[in-house]
PDB file of C-alpha atoms in Angstrom:
ATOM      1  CA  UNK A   1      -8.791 -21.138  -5.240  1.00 67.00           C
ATOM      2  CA  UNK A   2      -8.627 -20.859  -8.843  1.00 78.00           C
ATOM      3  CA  UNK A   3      -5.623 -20.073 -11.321  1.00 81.00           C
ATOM      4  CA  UNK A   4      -6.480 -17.123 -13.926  1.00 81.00           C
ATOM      5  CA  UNK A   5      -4.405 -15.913 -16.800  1.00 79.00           C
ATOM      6  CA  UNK A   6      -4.439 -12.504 -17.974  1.00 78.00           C
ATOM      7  CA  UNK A   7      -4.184 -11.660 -21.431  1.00 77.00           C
ATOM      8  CA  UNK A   8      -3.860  -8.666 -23.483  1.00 75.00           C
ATOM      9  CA  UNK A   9      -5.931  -8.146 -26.453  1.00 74.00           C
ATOM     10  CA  UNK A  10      -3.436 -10.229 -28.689  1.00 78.00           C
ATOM     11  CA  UNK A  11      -4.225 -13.383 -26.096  1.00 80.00           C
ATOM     12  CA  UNK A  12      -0.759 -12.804 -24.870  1.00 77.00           C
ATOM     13  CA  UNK A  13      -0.770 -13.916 -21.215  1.00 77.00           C
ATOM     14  CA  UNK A  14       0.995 -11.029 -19.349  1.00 76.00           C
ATOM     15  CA  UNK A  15       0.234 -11.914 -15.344  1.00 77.00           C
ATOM     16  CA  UNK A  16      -0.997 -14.950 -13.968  1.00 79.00           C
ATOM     17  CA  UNK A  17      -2.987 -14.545 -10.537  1.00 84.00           C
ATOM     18  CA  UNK A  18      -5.224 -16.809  -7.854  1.00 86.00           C
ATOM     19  CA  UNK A  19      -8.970 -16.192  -7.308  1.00 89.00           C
ATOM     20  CA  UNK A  20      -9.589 -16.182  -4.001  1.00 90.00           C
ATOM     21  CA  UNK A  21     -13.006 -15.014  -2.146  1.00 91.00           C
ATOM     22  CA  UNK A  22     -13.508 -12.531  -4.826  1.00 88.00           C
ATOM     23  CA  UNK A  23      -9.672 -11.173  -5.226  1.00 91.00           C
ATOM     24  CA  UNK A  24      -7.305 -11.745  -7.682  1.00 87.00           C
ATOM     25  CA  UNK A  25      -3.882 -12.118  -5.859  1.00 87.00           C
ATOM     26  CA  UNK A  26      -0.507 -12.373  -7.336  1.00 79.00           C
ATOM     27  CA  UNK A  27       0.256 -15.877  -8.673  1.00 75.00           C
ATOM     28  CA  UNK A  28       3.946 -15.479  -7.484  1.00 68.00           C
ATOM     29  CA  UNK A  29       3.539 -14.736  -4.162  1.00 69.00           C
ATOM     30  CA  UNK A  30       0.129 -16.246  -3.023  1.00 69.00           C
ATOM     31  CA  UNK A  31       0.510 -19.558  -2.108  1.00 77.00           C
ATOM     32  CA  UNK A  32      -1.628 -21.812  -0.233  1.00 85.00           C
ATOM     33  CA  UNK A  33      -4.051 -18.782   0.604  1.00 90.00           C
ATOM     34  CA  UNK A  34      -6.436 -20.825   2.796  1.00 90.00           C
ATOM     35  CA  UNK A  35      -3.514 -22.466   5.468  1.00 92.00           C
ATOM     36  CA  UNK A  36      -2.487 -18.030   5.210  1.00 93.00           C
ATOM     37  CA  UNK A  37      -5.480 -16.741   6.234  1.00 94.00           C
ATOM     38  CA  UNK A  38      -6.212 -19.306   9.213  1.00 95.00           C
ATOM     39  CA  UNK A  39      -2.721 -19.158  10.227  1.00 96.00           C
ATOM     40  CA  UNK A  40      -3.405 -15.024  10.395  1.00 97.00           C
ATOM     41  CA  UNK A  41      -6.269 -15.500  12.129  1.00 97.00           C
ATOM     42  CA  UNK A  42      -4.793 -17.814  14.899  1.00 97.00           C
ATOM     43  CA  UNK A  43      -2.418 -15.029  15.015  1.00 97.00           C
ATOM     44  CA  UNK A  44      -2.134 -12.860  18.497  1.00 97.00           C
ATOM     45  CA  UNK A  45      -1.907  -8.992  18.398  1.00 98.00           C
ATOM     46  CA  UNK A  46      -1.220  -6.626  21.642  1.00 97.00           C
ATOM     47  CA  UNK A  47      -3.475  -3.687  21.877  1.00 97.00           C
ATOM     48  CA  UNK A  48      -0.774  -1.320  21.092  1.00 97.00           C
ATOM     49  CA  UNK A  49      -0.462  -2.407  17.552  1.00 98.00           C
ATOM     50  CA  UNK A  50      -1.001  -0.750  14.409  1.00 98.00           C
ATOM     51  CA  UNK A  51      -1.428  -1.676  10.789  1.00 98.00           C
ATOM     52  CA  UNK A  52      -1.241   0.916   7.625  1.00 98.00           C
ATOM     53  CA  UNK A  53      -3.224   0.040   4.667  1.00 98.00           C
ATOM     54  CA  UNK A  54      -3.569   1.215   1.495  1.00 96.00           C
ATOM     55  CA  UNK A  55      -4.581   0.002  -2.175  1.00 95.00           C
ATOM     56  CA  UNK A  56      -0.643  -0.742  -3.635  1.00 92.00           C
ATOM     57  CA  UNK A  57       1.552   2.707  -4.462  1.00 91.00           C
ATOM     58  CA  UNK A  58      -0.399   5.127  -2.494  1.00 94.00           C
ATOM     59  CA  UNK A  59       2.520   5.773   0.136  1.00 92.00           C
ATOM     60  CA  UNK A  60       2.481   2.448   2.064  1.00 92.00           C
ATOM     61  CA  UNK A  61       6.398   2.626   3.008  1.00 89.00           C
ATOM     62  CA  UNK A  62       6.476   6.479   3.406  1.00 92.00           C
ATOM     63  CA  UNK A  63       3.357   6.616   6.162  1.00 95.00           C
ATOM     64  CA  UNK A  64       5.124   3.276   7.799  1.00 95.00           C
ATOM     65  CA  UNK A  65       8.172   5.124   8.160  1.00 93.00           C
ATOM     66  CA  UNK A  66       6.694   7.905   9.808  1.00 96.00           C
ATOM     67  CA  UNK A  67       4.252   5.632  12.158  1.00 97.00           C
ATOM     68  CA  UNK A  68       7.466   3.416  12.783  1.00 96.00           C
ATOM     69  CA  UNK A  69      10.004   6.367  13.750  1.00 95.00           C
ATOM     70  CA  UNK A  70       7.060   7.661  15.936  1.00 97.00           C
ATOM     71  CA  UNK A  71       6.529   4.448  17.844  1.00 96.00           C
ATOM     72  CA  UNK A  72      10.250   3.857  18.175  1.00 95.00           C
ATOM     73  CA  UNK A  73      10.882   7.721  19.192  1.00 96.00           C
ATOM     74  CA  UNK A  74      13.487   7.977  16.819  1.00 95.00           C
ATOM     75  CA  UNK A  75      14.285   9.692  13.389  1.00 92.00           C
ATOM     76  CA  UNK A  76      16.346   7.022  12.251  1.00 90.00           C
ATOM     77  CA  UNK A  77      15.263   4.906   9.165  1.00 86.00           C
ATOM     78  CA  UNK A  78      14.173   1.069   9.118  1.00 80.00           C
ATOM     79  CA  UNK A  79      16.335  -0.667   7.370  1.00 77.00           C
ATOM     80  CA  UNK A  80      14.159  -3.076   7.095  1.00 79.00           C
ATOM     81  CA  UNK A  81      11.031  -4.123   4.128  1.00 81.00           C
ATOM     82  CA  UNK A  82       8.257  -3.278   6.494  1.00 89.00           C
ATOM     83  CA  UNK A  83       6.274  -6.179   7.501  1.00 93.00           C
ATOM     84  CA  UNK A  84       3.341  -6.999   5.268  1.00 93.00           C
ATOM     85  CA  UNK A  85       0.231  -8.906   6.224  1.00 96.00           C
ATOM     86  CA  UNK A  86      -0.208 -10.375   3.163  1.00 92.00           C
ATOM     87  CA  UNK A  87       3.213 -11.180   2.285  1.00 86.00           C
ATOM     88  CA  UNK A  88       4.875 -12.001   5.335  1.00 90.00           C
ATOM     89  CA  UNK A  89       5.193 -15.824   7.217  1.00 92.00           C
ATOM     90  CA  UNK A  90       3.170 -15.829  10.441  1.00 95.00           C
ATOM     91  CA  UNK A  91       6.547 -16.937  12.379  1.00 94.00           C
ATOM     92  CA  UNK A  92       7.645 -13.467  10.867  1.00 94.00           C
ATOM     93  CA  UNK A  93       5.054 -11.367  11.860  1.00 96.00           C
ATOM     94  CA  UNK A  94       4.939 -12.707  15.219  1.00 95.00           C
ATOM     95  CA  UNK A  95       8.876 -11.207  15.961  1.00 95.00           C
ATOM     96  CA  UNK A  96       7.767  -7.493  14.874  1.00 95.00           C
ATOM     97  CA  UNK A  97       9.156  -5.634  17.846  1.00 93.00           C
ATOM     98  CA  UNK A  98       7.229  -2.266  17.698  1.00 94.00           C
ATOM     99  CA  UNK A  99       3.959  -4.013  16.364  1.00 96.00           C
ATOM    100  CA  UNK A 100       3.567  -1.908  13.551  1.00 97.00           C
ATOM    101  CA  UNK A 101       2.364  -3.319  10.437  1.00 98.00           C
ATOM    102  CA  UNK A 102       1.434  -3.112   6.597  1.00 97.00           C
ATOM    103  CA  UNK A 103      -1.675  -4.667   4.798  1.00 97.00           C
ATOM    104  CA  UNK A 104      -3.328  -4.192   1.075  1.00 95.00           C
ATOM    105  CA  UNK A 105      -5.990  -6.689   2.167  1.00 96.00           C
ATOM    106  CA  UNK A 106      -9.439  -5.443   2.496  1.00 96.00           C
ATOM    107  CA  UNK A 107     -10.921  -5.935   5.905  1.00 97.00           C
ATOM    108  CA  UNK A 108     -12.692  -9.418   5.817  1.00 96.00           C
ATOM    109  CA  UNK A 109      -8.950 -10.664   5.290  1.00 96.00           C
ATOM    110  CA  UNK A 110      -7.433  -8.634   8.262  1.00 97.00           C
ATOM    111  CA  UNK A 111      -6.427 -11.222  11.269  1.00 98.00           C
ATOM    112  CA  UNK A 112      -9.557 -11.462  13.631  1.00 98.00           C
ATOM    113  CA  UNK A 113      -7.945 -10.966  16.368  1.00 98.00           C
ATOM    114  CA  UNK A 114      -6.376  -7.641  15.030  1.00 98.00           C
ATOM    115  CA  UNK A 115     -10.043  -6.057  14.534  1.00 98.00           C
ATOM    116  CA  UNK A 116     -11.345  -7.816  17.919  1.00 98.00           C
ATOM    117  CA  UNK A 117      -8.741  -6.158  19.766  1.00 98.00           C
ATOM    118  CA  UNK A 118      -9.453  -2.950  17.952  1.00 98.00           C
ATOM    119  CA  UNK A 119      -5.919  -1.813  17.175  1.00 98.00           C
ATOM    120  CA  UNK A 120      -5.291   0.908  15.279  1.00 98.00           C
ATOM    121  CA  UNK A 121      -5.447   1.544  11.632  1.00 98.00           C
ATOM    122  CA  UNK A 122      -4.069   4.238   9.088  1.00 98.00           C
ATOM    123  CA  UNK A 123      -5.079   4.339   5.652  1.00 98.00           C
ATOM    124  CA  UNK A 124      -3.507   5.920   3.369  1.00 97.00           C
ATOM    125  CA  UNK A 125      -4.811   6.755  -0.150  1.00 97.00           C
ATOM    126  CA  UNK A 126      -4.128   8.474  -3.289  1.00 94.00           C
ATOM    127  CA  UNK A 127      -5.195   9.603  -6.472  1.00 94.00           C
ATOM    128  CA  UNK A 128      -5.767   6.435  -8.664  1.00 96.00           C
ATOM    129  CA  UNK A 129      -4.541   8.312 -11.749  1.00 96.00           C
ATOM    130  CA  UNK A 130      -1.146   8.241  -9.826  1.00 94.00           C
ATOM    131  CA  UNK A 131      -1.867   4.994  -8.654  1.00 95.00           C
ATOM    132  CA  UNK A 132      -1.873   3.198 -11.876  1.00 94.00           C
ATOM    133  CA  UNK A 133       0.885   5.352 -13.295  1.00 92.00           C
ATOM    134  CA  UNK A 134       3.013   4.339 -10.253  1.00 90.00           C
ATOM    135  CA  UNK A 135       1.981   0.360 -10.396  1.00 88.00           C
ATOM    136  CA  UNK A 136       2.905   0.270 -13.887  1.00 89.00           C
ATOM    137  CA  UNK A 137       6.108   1.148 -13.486  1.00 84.00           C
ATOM    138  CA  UNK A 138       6.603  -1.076 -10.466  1.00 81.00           C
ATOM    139  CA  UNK A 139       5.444  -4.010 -11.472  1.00 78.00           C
ATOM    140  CA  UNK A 140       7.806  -4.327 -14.660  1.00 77.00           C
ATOM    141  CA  UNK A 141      10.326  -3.834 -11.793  1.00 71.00           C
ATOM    142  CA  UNK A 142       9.090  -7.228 -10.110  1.00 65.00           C
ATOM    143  CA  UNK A 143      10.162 -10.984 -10.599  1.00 50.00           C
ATOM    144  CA  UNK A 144       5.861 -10.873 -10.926  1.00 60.00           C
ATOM    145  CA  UNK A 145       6.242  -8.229 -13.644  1.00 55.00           C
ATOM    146  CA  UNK A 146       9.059 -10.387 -15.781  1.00 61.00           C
ATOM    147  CA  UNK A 147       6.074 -10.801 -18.600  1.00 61.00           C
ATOM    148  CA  UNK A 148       5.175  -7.126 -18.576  1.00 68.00           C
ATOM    149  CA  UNK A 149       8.489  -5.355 -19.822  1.00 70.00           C
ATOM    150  CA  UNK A 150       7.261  -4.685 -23.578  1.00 71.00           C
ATOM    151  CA  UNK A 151       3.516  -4.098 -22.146  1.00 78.00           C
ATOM    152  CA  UNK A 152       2.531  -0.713 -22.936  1.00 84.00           C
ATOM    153  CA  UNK A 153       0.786   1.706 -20.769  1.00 90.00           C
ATOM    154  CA  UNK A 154      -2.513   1.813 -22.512  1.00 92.00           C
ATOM    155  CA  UNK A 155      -2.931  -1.999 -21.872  1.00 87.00           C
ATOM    156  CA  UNK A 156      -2.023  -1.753 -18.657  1.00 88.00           C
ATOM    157  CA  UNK A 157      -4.514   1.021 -17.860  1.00 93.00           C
ATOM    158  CA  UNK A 158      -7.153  -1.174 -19.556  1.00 91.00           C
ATOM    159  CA  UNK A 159      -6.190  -3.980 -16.626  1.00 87.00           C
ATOM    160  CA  UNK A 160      -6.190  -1.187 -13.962  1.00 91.00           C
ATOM    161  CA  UNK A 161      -9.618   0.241 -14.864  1.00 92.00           C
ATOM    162  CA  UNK A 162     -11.105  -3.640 -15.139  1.00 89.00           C
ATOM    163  CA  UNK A 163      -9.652  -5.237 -12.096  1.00 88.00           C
ATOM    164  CA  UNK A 164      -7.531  -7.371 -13.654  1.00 85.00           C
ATOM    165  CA  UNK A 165      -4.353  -6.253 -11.612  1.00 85.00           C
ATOM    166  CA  UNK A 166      -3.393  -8.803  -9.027  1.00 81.00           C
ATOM    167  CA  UNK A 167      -3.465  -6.931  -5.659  1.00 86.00           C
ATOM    168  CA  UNK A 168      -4.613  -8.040  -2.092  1.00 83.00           C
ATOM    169  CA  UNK A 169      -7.097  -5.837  -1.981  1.00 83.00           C
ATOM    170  CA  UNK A 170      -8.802  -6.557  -5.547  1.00 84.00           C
ATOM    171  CA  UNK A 171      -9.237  -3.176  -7.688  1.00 91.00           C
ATOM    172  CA  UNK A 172      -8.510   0.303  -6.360  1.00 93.00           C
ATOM    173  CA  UNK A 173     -12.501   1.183  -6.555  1.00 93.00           C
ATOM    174  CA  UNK A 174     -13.239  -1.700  -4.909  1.00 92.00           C
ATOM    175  CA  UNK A 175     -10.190  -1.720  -1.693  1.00 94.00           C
ATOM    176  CA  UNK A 176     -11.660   1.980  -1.636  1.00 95.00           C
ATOM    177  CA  UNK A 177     -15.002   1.215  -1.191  1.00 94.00           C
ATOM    178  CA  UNK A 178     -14.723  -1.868   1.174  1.00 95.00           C
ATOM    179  CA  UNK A 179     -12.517   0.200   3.895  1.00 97.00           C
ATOM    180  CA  UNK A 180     -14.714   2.975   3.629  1.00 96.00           C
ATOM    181  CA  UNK A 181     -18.442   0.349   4.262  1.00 96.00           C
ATOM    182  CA  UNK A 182     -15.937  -0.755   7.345  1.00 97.00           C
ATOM    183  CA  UNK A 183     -15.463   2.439   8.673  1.00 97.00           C
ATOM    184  CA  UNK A 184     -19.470   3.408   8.121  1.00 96.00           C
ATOM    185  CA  UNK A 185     -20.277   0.392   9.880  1.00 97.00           C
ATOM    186  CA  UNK A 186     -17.755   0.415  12.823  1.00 98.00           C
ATOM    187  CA  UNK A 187     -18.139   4.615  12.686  1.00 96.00           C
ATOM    188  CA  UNK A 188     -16.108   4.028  16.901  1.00 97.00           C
ATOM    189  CA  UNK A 189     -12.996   1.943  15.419  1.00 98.00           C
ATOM    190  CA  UNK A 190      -9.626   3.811  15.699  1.00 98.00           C
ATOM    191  CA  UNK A 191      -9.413   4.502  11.958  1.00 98.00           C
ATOM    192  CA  UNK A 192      -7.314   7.426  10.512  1.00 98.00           C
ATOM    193  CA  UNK A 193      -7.658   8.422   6.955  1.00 97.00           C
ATOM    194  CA  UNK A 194      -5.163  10.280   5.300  1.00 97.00           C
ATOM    195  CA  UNK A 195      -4.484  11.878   1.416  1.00 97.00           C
ATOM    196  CA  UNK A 196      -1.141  11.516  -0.053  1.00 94.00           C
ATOM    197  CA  UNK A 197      -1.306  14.289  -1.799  1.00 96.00           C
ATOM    198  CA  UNK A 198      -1.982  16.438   1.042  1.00 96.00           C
ATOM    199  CA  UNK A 199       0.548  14.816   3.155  1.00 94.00           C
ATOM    200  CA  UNK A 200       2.844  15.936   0.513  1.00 92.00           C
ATOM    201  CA  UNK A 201       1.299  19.140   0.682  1.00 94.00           C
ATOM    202  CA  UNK A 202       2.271  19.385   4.573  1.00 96.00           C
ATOM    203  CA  UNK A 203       4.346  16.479   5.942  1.00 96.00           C
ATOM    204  CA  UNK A 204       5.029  18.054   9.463  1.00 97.00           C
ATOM    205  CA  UNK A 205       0.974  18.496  10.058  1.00 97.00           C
ATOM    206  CA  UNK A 206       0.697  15.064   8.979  1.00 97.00           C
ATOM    207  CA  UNK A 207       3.509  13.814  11.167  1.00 97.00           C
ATOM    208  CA  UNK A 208       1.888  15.550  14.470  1.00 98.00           C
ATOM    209  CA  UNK A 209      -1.575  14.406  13.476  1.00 98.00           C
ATOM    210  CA  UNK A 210      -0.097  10.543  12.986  1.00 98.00           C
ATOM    211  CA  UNK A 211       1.067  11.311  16.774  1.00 98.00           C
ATOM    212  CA  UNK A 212      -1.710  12.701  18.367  1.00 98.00           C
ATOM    213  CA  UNK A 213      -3.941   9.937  16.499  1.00 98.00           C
ATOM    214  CA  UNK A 214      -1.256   7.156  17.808  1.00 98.00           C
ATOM    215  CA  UNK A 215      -2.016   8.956  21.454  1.00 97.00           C
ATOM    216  CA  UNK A 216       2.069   9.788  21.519  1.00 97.00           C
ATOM    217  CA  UNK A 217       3.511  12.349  23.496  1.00 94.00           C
ATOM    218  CA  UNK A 218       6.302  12.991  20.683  1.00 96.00           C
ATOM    219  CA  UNK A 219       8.442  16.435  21.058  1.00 97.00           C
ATOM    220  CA  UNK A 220       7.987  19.077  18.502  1.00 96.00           C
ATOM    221  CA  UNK A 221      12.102  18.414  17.812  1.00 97.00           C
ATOM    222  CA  UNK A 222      11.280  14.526  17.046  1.00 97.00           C
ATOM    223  CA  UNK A 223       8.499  15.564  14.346  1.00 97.00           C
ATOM    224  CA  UNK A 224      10.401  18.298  13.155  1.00 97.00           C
ATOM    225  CA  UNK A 225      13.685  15.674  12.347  1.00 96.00           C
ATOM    226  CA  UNK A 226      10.975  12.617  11.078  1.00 96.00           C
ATOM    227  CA  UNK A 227       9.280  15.562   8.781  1.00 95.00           C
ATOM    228  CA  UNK A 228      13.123  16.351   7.200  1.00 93.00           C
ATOM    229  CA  UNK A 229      14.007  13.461   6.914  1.00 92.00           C
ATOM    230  CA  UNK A 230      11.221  11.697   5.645  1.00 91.00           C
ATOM    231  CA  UNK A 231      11.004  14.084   2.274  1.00 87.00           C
ATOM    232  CA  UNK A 232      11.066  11.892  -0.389  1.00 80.00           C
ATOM    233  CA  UNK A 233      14.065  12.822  -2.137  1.00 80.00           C
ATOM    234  CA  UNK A 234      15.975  12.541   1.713  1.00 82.00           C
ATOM    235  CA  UNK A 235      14.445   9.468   2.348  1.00 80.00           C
ATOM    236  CA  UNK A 236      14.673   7.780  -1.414  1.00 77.00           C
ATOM    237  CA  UNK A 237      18.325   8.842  -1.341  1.00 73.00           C
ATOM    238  CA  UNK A 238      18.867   6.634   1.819  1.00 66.00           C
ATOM    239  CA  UNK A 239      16.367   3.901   0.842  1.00 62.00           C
ATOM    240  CA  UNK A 240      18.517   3.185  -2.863  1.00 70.00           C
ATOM    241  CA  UNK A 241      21.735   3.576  -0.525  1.00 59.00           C
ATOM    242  CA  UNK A 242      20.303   0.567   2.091  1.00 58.00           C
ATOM    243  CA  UNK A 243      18.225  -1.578  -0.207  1.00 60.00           C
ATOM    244  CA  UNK A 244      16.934  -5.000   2.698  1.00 54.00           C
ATOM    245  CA  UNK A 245      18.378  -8.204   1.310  1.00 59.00           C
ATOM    246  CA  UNK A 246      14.624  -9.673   1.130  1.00 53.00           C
ATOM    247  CA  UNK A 247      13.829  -7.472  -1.605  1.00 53.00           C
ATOM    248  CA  UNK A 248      16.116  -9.970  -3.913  1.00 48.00           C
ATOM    249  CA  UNK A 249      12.338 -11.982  -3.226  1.00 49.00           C
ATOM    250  CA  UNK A 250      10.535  -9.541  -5.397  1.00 55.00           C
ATOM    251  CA  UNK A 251      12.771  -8.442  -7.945  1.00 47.00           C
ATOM    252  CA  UNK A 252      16.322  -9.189  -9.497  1.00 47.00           C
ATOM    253  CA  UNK A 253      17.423  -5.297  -9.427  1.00 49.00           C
ATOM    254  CA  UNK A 254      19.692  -5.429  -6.538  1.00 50.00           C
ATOM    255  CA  UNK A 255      21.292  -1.397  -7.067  1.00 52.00           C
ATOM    256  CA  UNK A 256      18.153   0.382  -6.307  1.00 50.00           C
ATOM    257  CA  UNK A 257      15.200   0.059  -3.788  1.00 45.00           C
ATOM    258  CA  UNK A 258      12.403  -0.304  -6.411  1.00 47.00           C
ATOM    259  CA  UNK A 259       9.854   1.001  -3.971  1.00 52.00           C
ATOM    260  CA  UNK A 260      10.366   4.311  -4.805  1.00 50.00           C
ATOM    261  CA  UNK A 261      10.334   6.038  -8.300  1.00 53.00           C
ATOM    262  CA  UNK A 262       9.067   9.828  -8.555  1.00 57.00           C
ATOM    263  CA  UNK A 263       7.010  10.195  -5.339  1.00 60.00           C
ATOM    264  CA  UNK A 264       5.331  13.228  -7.244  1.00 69.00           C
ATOM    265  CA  UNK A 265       1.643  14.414  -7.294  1.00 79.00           C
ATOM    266  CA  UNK A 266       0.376  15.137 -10.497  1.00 84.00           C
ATOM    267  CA  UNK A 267       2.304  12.516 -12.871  1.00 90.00           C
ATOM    268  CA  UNK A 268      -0.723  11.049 -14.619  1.00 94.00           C
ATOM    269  CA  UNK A 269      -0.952  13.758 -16.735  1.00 94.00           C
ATOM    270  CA  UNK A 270       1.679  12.822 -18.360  1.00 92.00           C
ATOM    271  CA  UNK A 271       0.760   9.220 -18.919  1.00 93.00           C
ATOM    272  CA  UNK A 272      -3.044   9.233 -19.136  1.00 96.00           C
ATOM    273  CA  UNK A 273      -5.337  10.447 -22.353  1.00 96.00           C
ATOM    274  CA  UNK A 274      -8.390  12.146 -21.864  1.00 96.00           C
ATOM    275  CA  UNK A 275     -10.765   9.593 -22.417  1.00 97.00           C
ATOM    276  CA  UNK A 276      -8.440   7.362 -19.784  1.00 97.00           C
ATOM    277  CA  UNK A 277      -8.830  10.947 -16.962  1.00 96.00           C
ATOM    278  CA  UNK A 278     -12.809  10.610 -17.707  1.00 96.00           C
ATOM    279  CA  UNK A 279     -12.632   6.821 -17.350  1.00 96.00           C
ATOM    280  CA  UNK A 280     -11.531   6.854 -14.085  1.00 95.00           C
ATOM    281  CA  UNK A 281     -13.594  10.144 -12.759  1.00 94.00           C
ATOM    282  CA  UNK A 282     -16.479   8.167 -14.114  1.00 93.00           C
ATOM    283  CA  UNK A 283     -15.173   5.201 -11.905  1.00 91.00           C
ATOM    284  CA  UNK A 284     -14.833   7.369  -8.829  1.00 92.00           C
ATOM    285  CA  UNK A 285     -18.444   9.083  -9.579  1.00 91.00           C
ATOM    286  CA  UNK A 286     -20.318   5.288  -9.763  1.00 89.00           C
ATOM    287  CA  UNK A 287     -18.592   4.397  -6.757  1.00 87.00           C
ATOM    288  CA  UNK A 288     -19.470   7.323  -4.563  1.00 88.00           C
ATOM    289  CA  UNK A 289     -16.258   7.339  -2.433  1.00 87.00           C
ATOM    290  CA  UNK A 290     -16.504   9.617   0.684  1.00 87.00           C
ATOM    291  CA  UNK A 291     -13.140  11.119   0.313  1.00 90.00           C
ATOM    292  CA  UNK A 292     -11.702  13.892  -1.007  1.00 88.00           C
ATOM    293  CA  UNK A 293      -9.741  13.406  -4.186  1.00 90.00           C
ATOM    294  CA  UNK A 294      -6.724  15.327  -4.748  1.00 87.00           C
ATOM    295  CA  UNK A 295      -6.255  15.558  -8.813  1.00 87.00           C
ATOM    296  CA  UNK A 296      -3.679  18.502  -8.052  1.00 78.00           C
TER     297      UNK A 296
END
């Protein structure tokens, strides 16, 4: 493992990450990455469990609470941060009742037993000009962020479109690109992908199709209630009304649930210039990403 600074064009260091295996994770919350990874991989799963992934800000909490009020035949929220793979103590992970899980790693990092057992996966991904819109704004929330609150958005974007943001996953074209060789190469494993923008676009579809790909028998009433209540502005309004006490780990704003901002479609446009749009179209292009892209 190696430490890294990143600096701005000034030399100003504004994050500090560890290079591990190719990734740059955050400095703040990686720790001894090694002892994590073969402590996940010593880890037990049941067949019935499930893991959503996604690149960071692409609608990781909003497709857990719809897999999680599924599983648990319920409409209620979870009060709860949901668990995270990469963030999460084994010990931790191990008392998840309804075995439904979160992950930004790419899959050579997902616990081996996990992909042995062939549990199932949701992805979930979005536009990246959202995506780096949305990540900006979160990360000056964070205790991880503390050096970023003068940063501008045009340095920022510079980090995005380089791969200098510390994520799990490494760079959005990359985490993109490495789920998607998984899925071409294991074309049988129980692997659901699904656009944000179009689950905005028709959250009760997506809610039945989460069902019928989680094999649930769930009533048309249940995904008629989860759709309701899980529109953003139903579900922010409860979220910054029952913020978890272990979010105090990842930021000092303790009035609001800093998870969710705008939950919009479409906000880049009023953050990124033109050359920044073509920048990231020409990323896309190179990359040749099998899915469908919703600009909107």
């Amino acid at each position: 493992m190696n430490q890294k600074e990143i600096k701005d064009s000034s030399g100003k260091v504004i994050l500090r990450a560890v290079e591990y295996d190719g990734i740059l994770f955050p400095a703040e919350i990686a720790g001894n990455l090694e002892e994590k990874f073969r402590q996940l991989n010593n880890m037990t799963f049941r067949d019935s469990d499930v893991c959503v992934v996604s690149f960071p800000k692409s609608g990781t909490h909003w497709c857990y609470e719809i897999v999680a009020m599924l599983r648990n035949n319920t409409s209620e929220f979870q009060i709860v941060v949901p668990p995270l793979l990469d963030l999460f103590p084994v010990e931790k992970l191990k008392q998840v009742p309804d075995g439904v899980y979160v992950s930004h790693f790419i899959p050579r990092h997902m616990p081996k037993d996990f992909l042995e057992r062939r549990c199932k996966i949701i992805h979930i991904y979005r536009n990246p000009k959202d995506v780096v819109v949305s990540m900006f704004h979160f990360l000056k929330k964070t205790k991880m962020g503390e050096m970023l609150k003068d940063m501008e958005f045009d340095v920022f974007f510079e980090m995005f479109i380089t791969g200098n943001v510390p994520s799990s996953g490494g760079s959005w074209m990359n985490f993109i690109k490495e789920w998607m060789d998984f899925t071409n190469k294991n074309t049988s494993y129980p692997f659901m992908n699904i656009c944000y923008e179009d689950m905005k676009r028709d959250l009760k579809g997506h809610v039945r199709k989460i069902s019928n790909f989680l094999e649930l028998e769930s009533s048309e009433e249940l995904i008629d209630e989860i759709a309701t209540k899980c529109e953003f502005k139903t579900m922010s309004e409860f979220k910054n009304s029952h913020v978890p006490e272990f979010m105090s780990n990842l930021t000092n704003i303790k009035d609001k649930h800093i998870m969710y901002r705008k939950g919009e479609a479409g906000d880049w446009k009023n953050w990124l210039k033109v050359a920044q749009s073509e920048a990231v179209d020409s990323e896309v292009e190179v990359a040749n990403i099998p899915l469908d892209i919703k600009y909107t």
